[in-house]
Tab-separated table of C-alpha atoms in Angstrom:
chain	number	residue	atom	x	y	z
A	1	MET	CA	-10.985	-17.850	-16.403
A	2	ASN	CA	-9.022	-19.663	-19.069
A	3	TYR	CA	-5.531	-18.989	-17.834
A	4	ASP	CA	-3.398	-22.084	-17.640
A	5	LEU	CA	-1.272	-21.952	-14.477
A	6	GLN	CA	2.246	-23.242	-14.944
A	7	PHE	CA	4.658	-23.045	-12.069
A	8	PHE	CA	7.413	-24.854	-13.971
A	9	TYR	CA	9.387	-21.693	-14.818
A	10	VAL	CA	9.166	-20.363	-11.297
A	11	TRP	CA	10.458	-23.618	-9.793
A	12	GLN	CA	13.217	-23.708	-12.364
A	13	ASN	CA	14.351	-20.232	-11.393
A	14	LEU	CA	13.868	-20.571	-7.671
A	15	ASP	CA	17.623	-20.127	-7.144
A	16	LYS	CA	17.450	-16.643	-8.677
A	17	LEU	CA	14.632	-15.719	-6.354
A	18	GLY	CA	16.719	-17.160	-3.520
A	19	GLN	CA	19.627	-14.888	-4.408
A	20	GLY	CA	17.246	-11.956	-4.521
A	21	LEU	CA	15.843	-12.902	-1.147
A	22	LEU	CA	19.361	-12.950	0.322
A	23	ILE	CA	19.864	-9.357	-0.878
A	24	SER	CA	16.500	-8.335	0.612
A	25	LEU	CA	17.426	-9.939	3.933
A	26	GLU	CA	20.869	-8.344	3.889
A	27	LEU	CA	19.279	-4.919	3.349
A	28	THR	CA	16.784	-5.591	6.132
A	29	VAL	CA	19.342	-6.735	8.698
A	30	LEU	CA	21.744	-3.861	8.008
A	31	ALA	CA	18.921	-1.294	8.006
A	32	ASN	CA	17.738	-2.706	11.325
A	33	LEU	CA	21.226	-2.371	12.821
A	34	ILE	CA	21.191	1.321	11.891
A	35	GLY	CA	17.564	1.750	12.888
A	36	LEU	CA	17.897	0.138	16.315
A	37	SER	CA	21.070	1.982	17.323
A	38	LEU	CA	20.626	5.367	15.655
A	39	GLY	CA	16.929	5.357	16.550
A	40	PHE	CA	17.780	5.215	20.253
A	41	VAL	CA	20.348	8.003	19.940
A	42	ILE	CA	17.782	10.167	18.119
A	43	ALA	CA	15.186	9.427	20.806
A	44	LEU	CA	17.626	10.630	23.470
A	45	MET	CA	18.400	13.729	21.384
A	46	LEU	CA	14.671	14.463	21.108
A	47	ARG	CA	14.572	14.665	24.901
A	48	ALA	CA	17.734	16.738	25.243
A	49	ARG	CA	17.615	20.102	26.981
A	50	THR	CA	19.533	22.022	24.330
A	51	VAL	CA	17.799	22.975	21.105
A	52	ALA	CA	21.037	22.287	19.234
A	53	LEU	CA	20.475	18.566	19.849
A	54	ARG	CA	16.694	18.546	19.692
A	55	ALA	CA	16.266	20.452	16.429
A	56	PRO	CA	18.344	18.268	14.076
A	57	ALA	CA	16.910	15.096	15.589
A	58	SER	CA	13.340	16.248	15.178
A	59	ALA	CA	14.017	17.545	11.641
A	60	LEU	CA	15.407	14.156	10.654
A	61	VAL	CA	12.444	12.311	12.150
A	62	GLU	CA	9.855	14.541	10.494
A	63	VAL	CA	11.512	14.495	7.072
A	64	PHE	CA	11.753	10.708	7.003
A	65	ARG	CA	8.291	10.163	8.425
A	66	CYS	CA	6.502	12.675	6.204
A	67	THR	CA	7.841	11.728	2.771
A	68	PRO	CA	7.353	8.524	0.765
A	69	VAL	CA	10.055	5.880	1.233
A	70	LEU	CA	10.263	5.693	-2.554
A	71	ILE	CA	11.468	9.289	-2.863
A	72	GLN	CA	13.941	8.694	-0.029
A	73	VAL	CA	15.420	5.705	-1.839
A	74	VAL	CA	15.487	7.505	-5.197
A	75	TRP	CA	16.941	10.635	-3.581
A	76	PHE	CA	19.789	8.694	-1.997
A	77	PHE	CA	20.465	7.083	-5.335
A	78	TYR	CA	20.535	10.104	-7.578
A	79	CYS	CA	21.178	13.087	-5.321
A	80	VAL	CA	23.599	11.932	-2.616
A	81	PRO	CA	26.315	10.979	-5.143
A	82	ILE	CA	26.069	14.410	-6.795
A	83	LEU	CA	25.792	16.418	-3.580
A	84	PHE	CA	28.574	14.695	-1.668
A	85	ASN	CA	30.626	13.450	-4.592
A	86	LEU	CA	30.169	10.012	-3.131
A	87	PHE	CA	30.087	7.146	-5.583
A	88	VAL	CA	29.674	3.895	-3.707
A	89	ASP	CA	28.019	0.529	-4.104
A	90	PRO	CA	24.238	0.845	-4.693
A	91	MET	CA	23.691	-1.470	-1.721
A	92	VAL	CA	25.263	1.122	0.585
A	93	MET	CA	22.761	3.732	-0.593
A	94	GLY	CA	19.900	1.293	-0.160
A	95	VAL	CA	21.004	0.456	3.380
A	96	LEU	CA	21.466	4.150	4.211
A	97	ALA	CA	18.034	5.197	2.931
A	98	LEU	CA	16.200	2.299	4.595
A	99	GLY	CA	18.300	2.538	7.763
A	100	LEU	CA	17.678	6.254	8.281
A	101	ASN	CA	13.984	5.792	7.550
A	102	LEU	CA	13.805	3.022	10.128
A	103	ALA	CA	15.800	5.102	12.640
A	104	ALA	CA	13.209	7.879	12.341
A	105	PHE	CA	10.316	5.502	13.001
A	106	ASN	CA	12.151	3.645	15.774
A	107	ALA	CA	13.038	6.953	17.443
A	108	GLU	CA	9.317	7.581	17.919
A	109	GLY	CA	8.884	4.075	19.330
A	110	TYR	CA	11.777	4.544	21.749
A	111	ARG	CA	10.511	8.003	22.706
A	112	ALA	CA	7.104	6.673	23.714
A	113	ALA	CA	8.828	3.863	25.617
A	114	ILE	CA	11.173	6.248	27.423
A	115	GLN	CA	8.174	8.356	28.394
A	116	SER	CA	6.636	5.266	29.928
A	117	VAL	CA	9.597	4.881	32.318
A	118	PRO	CA	7.977	5.865	35.626
A	119	ARG	CA	9.029	9.144	37.217
A	120	GLU	CA	9.961	7.203	40.370
A	121	GLN	CA	12.802	5.444	38.590
A	122	TYR	CA	14.450	8.778	37.835
A	123	ASP	CA	13.983	9.777	41.470
A	124	ALA	CA	15.484	6.483	42.561
A	125	CYS	CA	18.444	7.088	40.253
A	126	SER	CA	18.996	10.510	41.794
A	127	ALA	CA	18.768	9.019	45.269
A	128	LEU	CA	21.295	6.329	44.354
A	129	GLY	CA	23.595	8.821	42.687
A	130	LEU	CA	23.217	7.263	39.234
A	131	SER	CA	23.367	9.862	36.545
A	132	GLY	CA	24.291	10.519	32.941
A	133	TRP	CA	25.485	7.536	30.985
A	134	THR	CA	25.050	5.019	33.831
A	135	ARG	CA	21.421	5.980	34.167
A	136	VAL	CA	20.813	5.698	30.431
A	137	ARG	CA	22.717	2.428	30.070
A	138	HIS	CA	21.432	0.535	33.109
A	139	VAL	CA	18.012	2.001	33.850
A	140	ILE	CA	16.430	3.748	30.871
A	141	LEU	CA	17.708	1.575	28.000
A	142	PRO	CA	16.611	-1.807	29.430
A	143	HIS	CA	13.206	-0.422	30.313
A	144	ALA	CA	12.726	1.385	26.998
A	145	LEU	CA	13.917	-1.605	24.956
A	146	ARG	CA	11.412	-3.872	26.664
A	147	ALA	CA	8.502	-1.468	26.320
A	148	ALA	CA	9.413	-0.619	22.723
A	149	LEU	CA	10.024	-4.215	21.619
A	150	PRO	CA	6.699	-4.771	19.785
A	151	VAL	CA	6.984	-1.453	17.916
A	152	LEU	CA	10.625	-2.061	17.024
A	153	MET	CA	9.838	-5.524	15.680
A	154	THR	CA	6.872	-4.253	13.687
A	155	ASN	CA	9.002	-1.450	12.237
A	156	GLY	CA	11.771	-3.921	11.474
A	157	ILE	CA	9.463	-6.163	9.479
A	158	THR	CA	7.920	-3.143	7.737
A	159	ILE	CA	11.366	-2.199	6.483
A	160	PHE	CA	11.713	-5.722	5.056
A	161	GLN	CA	8.626	-5.000	2.982
A	162	GLN	CA	9.744	-1.489	2.110
A	163	SER	CA	13.075	-2.931	0.967
A	164	ALA	CA	11.200	-4.089	-2.151
A	165	LEU	CA	11.430	-0.478	-3.338
A	166	VAL	CA	15.138	-0.817	-4.090
A	167	ALA	CA	14.072	-2.981	-7.044
A	168	LEU	CA	13.020	0.272	-8.709
A	169	VAL	CA	16.615	1.515	-8.642
A	170	ALA	CA	17.835	-1.838	-10.003
A	171	ILE	CA	19.277	-3.458	-6.885
A	172	PRO	CA	18.745	-7.168	-7.589
A	173	ASP	CA	16.597	-7.977	-4.552
A	174	LEU	CA	13.696	-10.436	-4.400
A	175	MET	CA	11.255	-7.981	-5.977
A	176	TYR	CA	13.678	-7.176	-8.804
A	177	GLU	CA	14.388	-10.832	-9.583
A	178	GLY	CA	10.666	-11.529	-9.509
A	179	LYS	CA	9.971	-8.693	-11.909
A	180	MET	CA	12.679	-9.918	-14.309
A	181	LEU	CA	11.425	-13.480	-14.142
A	182	ALA	CA	7.816	-12.433	-14.743
A	183	THR	CA	8.883	-10.440	-17.815
A	184	GLU	CA	11.198	-13.134	-19.208
A	185	THR	CA	8.782	-16.009	-18.806
A	186	TYR	CA	5.502	-14.170	-19.446
A	187	ARG	CA	4.241	-15.793	-16.259
A	188	PRO	CA	3.266	-12.845	-14.050
A	189	ILE	CA	0.595	-14.630	-12.008
A	190	GLU	CA	2.797	-17.520	-10.947
A	191	THR	CA	5.896	-15.402	-10.383
A	192	TYR	CA	4.330	-12.507	-8.493
A	193	THR	CA	2.249	-14.877	-6.383
A	194	VAL	CA	5.290	-16.909	-5.377
A	195	VAL	CA	7.267	-13.726	-4.654
A	196	ALA	CA	4.414	-12.335	-2.553
A	197	LEU	CA	4.189	-15.613	-0.634
A	198	ILE	CA	7.932	-15.554	0.061
A	199	TYR	CA	7.619	-12.051	1.536
A	200	PHE	CA	4.593	-13.188	3.507
A	201	ALA	CA	6.271	-16.358	4.776
A	202	ILE	CA	8.998	-14.255	6.365
A	203	SER	CA	6.795	-11.437	7.699
A	204	ALA	CA	3.954	-13.520	9.107
A	205	PRO	CA	5.839	-15.492	11.792
A	206	ILE	CA	7.455	-12.304	13.104
A	207	SER	CA	4.139	-10.453	13.249
A	208	LEU	CA	2.712	-13.487	15.095
A	209	ILE	CA	5.499	-13.227	17.657
A	210	VAL	CA	4.733	-9.511	18.044
A	211	GLN	CA	1.056	-10.338	18.699
A	212	ARG	CA	2.100	-12.844	21.364
A	213	ILE	CA	4.374	-10.319	23.066
A	214	GLU	CA	1.665	-7.657	22.993
A	215	ALA	CA	-0.889	-10.061	24.450
A	216	ARG	CA	1.554	-10.865	27.243
A	217	PHE	CA	2.154	-7.159	27.926
A	218	ASP	CA	-1.606	-6.611	28.073
A	219	ARG	CA	-1.986	-9.414	30.570
A	220	VAL	CA	0.848	-8.114	32.753
A	221	GLN	CA	-0.733	-4.668	32.787
A	222	ALA	CA	-4.216	-5.928	33.541
B	1	MET	CA	31.720	22.454	-7.506
B	2	MET	CA	28.339	21.904	-9.069
B	3	HIS	CA	25.908	24.691	-9.580
B	4	PHE	CA	22.368	24.223	-8.456
B	5	ASP	CA	19.383	26.126	-9.673
B	6	PRO	CA	16.768	26.059	-6.924
B	7	THR	CA	14.276	27.894	-9.150
B	8	LEU	CA	14.269	25.082	-11.729
B	9	PRO	CA	11.273	23.215	-10.223
B	10	LEU	CA	9.260	26.449	-10.386
B	11	LYS	CA	9.426	26.285	-14.178
B	12	TYR	CA	7.551	23.003	-14.044
B	13	TRP	CA	5.059	24.005	-11.366
B	14	ASP	CA	2.021	23.250	-13.529
B	15	ALA	CA	3.179	19.703	-14.335
B	16	LEU	CA	4.017	19.046	-10.681
B	17	LEU	CA	0.617	20.384	-9.662
B	18	ILE	CA	-1.131	17.988	-12.046
B	19	GLY	CA	0.889	15.163	-10.512
B	20	LEU	CA	0.023	16.246	-6.983
B	21	TRP	CA	-3.649	16.392	-7.917
B	22	MET	CA	-3.462	12.814	-9.164
B	23	SER	CA	-1.786	11.697	-5.909
B	24	LEU	CA	-4.347	13.516	-3.768
B	25	ARG	CA	-7.338	12.344	-5.772
B	26	LEU	CA	-6.214	8.740	-5.620
B	27	THR	CA	-5.488	9.005	-1.886
B	28	LEU	CA	-8.934	10.441	-1.165
B	29	ILE	CA	-10.856	7.896	-3.235
B	30	CYS	CA	-8.911	4.975	-1.776
B	31	LEU	CA	-9.249	6.373	1.730
B	32	VAL	CA	-13.036	6.493	1.519
B	33	LEU	CA	-13.258	3.014	-0.014
B	34	GLY	CA	-10.575	1.707	2.331
B	35	VAL	CA	-12.254	2.990	5.502
B	36	ALA	CA	-15.555	1.394	4.489
B	37	LEU	CA	-13.816	-1.870	3.634
B	38	GLY	CA	-11.750	-1.670	6.813
B	39	PHE	CA	-14.808	-1.213	9.013
B	40	LEU	CA	-16.611	-4.140	7.365
B	41	THR	CA	-13.485	-6.267	7.708
B	42	SER	CA	-13.113	-5.427	11.399
B	43	GLN	CA	-16.717	-6.549	11.910
B	44	ALA	CA	-16.137	-9.708	9.863
B	45	ARG	CA	-13.159	-10.557	12.076
B	46	ARG	CA	-15.521	-10.601	15.075
B	47	ALA	CA	-18.230	-12.562	13.289
B	48	ARG	CA	-19.625	-15.775	14.748
B	49	PHE	CA	-19.323	-17.563	11.409
B	50	ALA	CA	-15.790	-19.006	11.522
B	51	PRO	CA	-15.032	-19.141	7.750
B	52	LEU	CA	-15.887	-15.427	7.430
B	53	ARG	CA	-13.581	-14.664	10.353
B	54	ALA	CA	-10.781	-16.697	8.783
B	55	LEU	CA	-11.238	-15.094	5.385
B	56	ALA	CA	-11.137	-11.569	6.823
B	57	GLY	CA	-8.062	-12.458	8.878
B	58	LEU	CA	-6.284	-13.916	5.851
B	59	TYR	CA	-7.029	-10.800	3.805
B	60	VAL	CA	-5.638	-8.473	6.468
B	61	GLU	CA	-2.530	-10.562	7.116
B	62	LEU	CA	-1.775	-10.977	3.401
B	63	PHE	CA	-2.005	-7.270	2.658
B	64	ARG	CA	-0.099	-6.283	5.772
B	65	GLY	CA	2.493	-8.990	5.313
B	66	THR	CA	3.567	-8.273	1.731
B	67	PRO	CA	5.124	-5.194	0.112
B	68	VAL	CA	2.590	-2.743	-1.323
B	69	LEU	CA	4.699	-2.738	-4.480
B	70	ILE	CA	3.991	-6.408	-5.144
B	71	GLN	CA	0.298	-5.909	-4.396
B	72	LEU	CA	0.278	-3.178	-6.997
B	73	PHE	CA	2.136	-5.315	-9.556
B	74	TRP	CA	-0.195	-8.189	-8.892
B	75	ILE	CA	-3.317	-6.109	-9.461
B	76	PHE	CA	-1.798	-4.444	-12.532
B	77	TYR	CA	-0.321	-7.448	-14.282
B	78	CYS	CA	-2.108	-10.524	-12.930
B	79	LEU	CA	-5.672	-9.426	-12.283
B	80	PRO	CA	-6.362	-8.541	-15.953
B	81	LEU	CA	-5.302	-12.063	-16.962
B	82	LEU	CA	-7.672	-13.587	-14.429
B	83	LEU	CA	-10.526	-11.235	-15.269
B	84	GLY	CA	-10.060	-11.500	-19.000
B	85	PHE	CA	-10.206	-7.721	-19.436
B	86	GLU	CA	-8.164	-4.649	-18.461
B	87	PRO	CA	-9.827	-2.588	-15.760
B	88	GLY	CA	-7.639	0.351	-16.807
B	89	ASN	CA	-4.783	2.036	-14.955
B	90	PHE	CA	-6.784	4.298	-12.699
B	91	ALA	CA	-9.232	1.579	-11.668
B	92	SER	CA	-6.352	-0.848	-11.014
B	93	ALA	CA	-4.591	1.693	-8.836
B	94	VAL	CA	-7.830	2.346	-6.939
B	95	ILE	CA	-8.376	-1.393	-6.378
B	96	ALA	CA	-4.801	-1.972	-5.180
B	97	LEU	CA	-4.555	0.991	-2.812
B	98	SER	CA	-8.117	0.540	-1.477
B	99	LEU	CA	-7.394	-3.093	-0.606
B	100	TYR	CA	-4.222	-1.996	1.168
B	101	ALA	CA	-6.077	0.823	2.966
B	102	GLY	CA	-8.834	-1.594	3.963
B	103	ALA	CA	-6.299	-3.922	5.563
B	104	ILE	CA	-4.573	-1.220	7.613
B	105	THR	CA	-7.759	0.589	8.687
B	106	SER	CA	-9.400	-2.668	9.753
B	107	GLU	CA	-6.621	-3.017	12.331
B	108	THR	CA	-7.346	0.543	13.469
B	109	PHE	CA	-11.020	-0.261	13.979
B	110	ARG	CA	-10.145	-3.518	15.695
B	111	ALA	CA	-7.953	-1.719	18.221
B	112	SER	CA	-10.586	0.949	18.848
B	113	LEU	CA	-13.305	-1.677	19.323
B	114	LYS	CA	-11.072	-3.481	21.795
B	115	SER	CA	-10.615	-0.280	23.797
B	116	ILE	CA	-14.301	-0.176	24.750
B	117	PRO	CA	-14.369	-1.514	28.320
B	118	ARG	CA	-16.090	-4.823	29.016
B	119	GLU	CA	-18.236	-3.086	31.665
B	120	GLN	CA	-20.108	-1.119	29.021
B	121	TYR	CA	-21.338	-4.322	27.401
B	122	ASP	CA	-22.432	-5.562	30.817
B	123	THR	CA	-24.203	-2.289	31.516
B	124	CYS	CA	-26.007	-2.454	28.181
B	125	ARG	CA	-27.131	-5.950	28.925
B	126	ALA	CA	-28.395	-4.856	32.342
B	127	LEU	CA	-30.271	-1.985	30.686
B	128	GLY	CA	-31.685	-4.260	28.013
B	129	ILE	CA	-29.814	-2.542	25.156
B	130	THR	CA	-28.867	-5.240	22.676
B	131	GLY	CA	-28.169	-6.028	19.043
B	132	MET	CA	-28.477	-3.157	16.622
B	133	SER	CA	-29.033	-0.418	19.200
B	134	LEU	CA	-25.988	-1.579	21.146
B	135	ALA	CA	-23.856	-1.492	17.986
B	136	LEU	CA	-25.272	1.782	16.686
B	137	TRP	CA	-25.595	3.908	19.838
B	138	VAL	CA	-22.931	2.570	22.154
B	139	VAL	CA	-20.179	0.809	20.221
B	140	ALA	CA	-20.016	2.715	16.920
B	141	PRO	CA	-19.738	6.306	18.279
B	142	GLN	CA	-16.962	5.412	20.696
B	143	ALA	CA	-15.128	3.165	18.267
B	144	LEU	CA	-15.201	5.844	15.574
B	145	LEU	CA	-14.122	8.593	17.933
B	146	ARG	CA	-11.219	6.556	19.217
B	147	ALA	CA	-10.265	5.509	15.686
B	148	ILE	CA	-10.098	9.042	14.257
B	149	PRO	CA	-6.458	9.885	15.142
B	150	THR	CA	-5.174	6.545	13.830
B	151	LEU	CA	-7.342	6.833	10.723
B	152	LEU	CA	-5.728	10.191	10.030
B	153	SER	CA	-2.309	8.552	10.377
B	154	ASN	CA	-3.525	5.837	8.013
B	155	ALA	CA	-4.461	8.589	5.554
B	156	VAL	CA	-0.935	10.026	5.725
B	157	ALA	CA	0.511	6.536	5.237
B	158	LEU	CA	-1.743	5.982	2.235
B	159	PHE	CA	-0.722	9.309	0.698
B	160	LYS	CA	2.924	8.310	1.015
B	161	GLU	CA	2.360	4.810	-0.357
B	162	SER	CA	0.500	6.313	-3.314
B	163	ALA	CA	3.936	7.311	-4.693
B	164	LEU	CA	4.338	3.647	-5.680
B	165	ILE	CA	1.846	3.973	-8.514
B	166	SER	CA	4.604	5.818	-10.392
B	167	ALA	CA	6.246	2.403	-10.729
B	168	VAL	CA	3.385	1.187	-12.921
B	169	GLY	CA	3.553	4.315	-15.046
B	170	MET	CA	0.777	6.432	-13.580
B	171	ALA	CA	1.372	10.166	-13.768
B	172	ASP	CA	1.358	11.063	-10.073
B	173	LEU	CA	3.651	13.560	-8.360
B	174	MET	CA	6.492	11.034	-8.049
B	175	PHE	CA	6.260	9.970	-11.699
B	176	ILE	CA	6.136	13.502	-13.097
B	177	GLY	CA	8.902	14.676	-10.772
B	178	SER	CA	11.263	11.865	-11.716
B	179	SER	CA	10.446	12.183	-15.434
B	180	ILE	CA	11.402	15.860	-15.360
B	181	SER	CA	14.459	14.973	-13.300
B	182	ASN	CA	15.549	12.452	-15.943
B	183	ARG	CA	14.843	14.743	-18.853
B	184	THR	CA	16.607	17.778	-17.416
B	185	GLY	CA	19.389	15.777	-15.786
B	186	ARG	CA	18.787	17.749	-12.596
B	187	PRO	CA	17.855	15.174	-9.952
B	188	VAL	CA	18.978	17.240	-6.969
B	189	GLU	CA	16.632	20.150	-7.693
B	190	MET	CA	13.696	18.146	-8.991
B	191	LEU	CA	13.680	15.225	-6.557
B	192	THR	CA	14.205	17.539	-3.598
B	193	ALA	CA	11.286	19.654	-4.784
B	194	VAL	CA	9.097	16.556	-5.040
B	195	ALA	CA	10.133	15.502	-1.529
B	196	ILE	CA	9.307	18.980	-0.221
B	197	ILE	CA	5.853	18.884	-1.819
B	198	TYR	CA	5.094	15.489	-0.259
B	199	PHE	CA	6.368	16.831	3.052
B	200	GLY	CA	4.259	19.957	2.668
B	201	VAL	CA	1.114	17.848	2.496
B	202	ALA	CA	1.981	15.098	4.975
B	203	PHE	CA	3.612	17.144	7.744
B	204	PRO	CA	0.641	19.458	8.508
B	205	LEU	CA	-1.590	16.371	8.525
B	206	THR	CA	0.571	14.682	11.155
B	207	ARG	CA	0.299	17.835	13.291
B	208	VAL	CA	-3.467	17.659	12.985
B	209	VAL	CA	-3.298	14.041	14.176
B	210	GLY	CA	-1.581	15.146	17.382
B	211	ARG	CA	-4.123	17.907	18.022
B	212	VAL	CA	-7.119	15.689	17.382
B	213	GLU	CA	-5.644	12.949	19.551
B	214	ALA	CA	-5.151	15.327	22.480
B	215	ARG	CA	-8.679	16.653	22.125
B	216	ILE	CA	-10.271	13.215	21.945
B	217	LEU	CA	-8.242	11.975	24.903
B	218	ARG	CA	-9.466	14.952	26.907
B	219	ARG	CA	-13.064	14.237	25.971
B	220	LEU	CA	-12.824	10.539	26.799
B	221	ALA	CA	-11.099	11.230	30.105
B	222	VAL	CA	-14.116	13.203	31.361
């Protein structure tokens, strides 16, 4: 190997990467807000008695889980404006695509967690006269949230990584800034390595926390 | 009101088919290589030799903790500089996606190895079954059987992630679909068609996962 590593240009442009990172984090946080809330609603719809609720929820989940995130992002960018005559900030489209994708994956996580709520708790609710919204809010949701926590966190961090796809539709996130910098400076190795490490530095601690939580759950169950 | 021509994608069916073939071929090759790499990695993570364990762990965490897009860019733009020659587009794509597949399947194998109860190891020891025969006749069959549903999900995930290779200019389904969409100025028809094709491959596979899972659970429960 006779490639001379020079990190000078990357350090000099670290502020640009920082701005990109802020956009990536903004996308991630907003997508997670949609994913955590809408995901739970979809999970409840999946368990509804009427087909009218179940069918659209399951269609949404399957469509978002069985197509590449890239086509979802591109579709929201090029098709939603034409179909709905909706011309808004690109960030909104990015958040929508990533948020709905996350909601579909979280819905599955919530669904498994809701299924793990023991039958007896429902019986106890009936005995105590708790029903409908009270039951969901005070019995099912706390239980499901706890059981689903590792999956929700893993999905949340996955969407941070998937957010890099918005670079391909020119939203100036971390990936986009990295790509520009690599092209401008002719320093792909240094730039892409630093960008990858930034993504890793944010994902790794969270996945460590998830491992801890899972280990604790395993111990409690054992 | 805009007029849509849902038959438009049919005119380009042959080009889309070539793209799909590229996506499928790449997925299959990388799946085979990835599963082999994943199994070896899962073994390396249990090795007695600490540096090997650390190296395998670092590999898995790095590839799971960074966006696949940056992995792809790194292999495409940085690896040739380090190697001193261009491995070519197809080979680069195979390297990138196989490394990613190896990282995710190694976690699958790890989980399935963990699910073999401690008692079986004790029993083997009591029966004098050790070393290679323990690994080959007791651990491997169960680990593989338990891993099959998740490996199928990994395959679906890999197929979806393969859409990213369009970003480095490889003529897969995503690339051909969006090129036609740009050229004809008909994103709604073309991109929706591409999404439907991806869905048409991935959705039946996810159904198979459920079936296989139920069958294996029944067998293991006996």
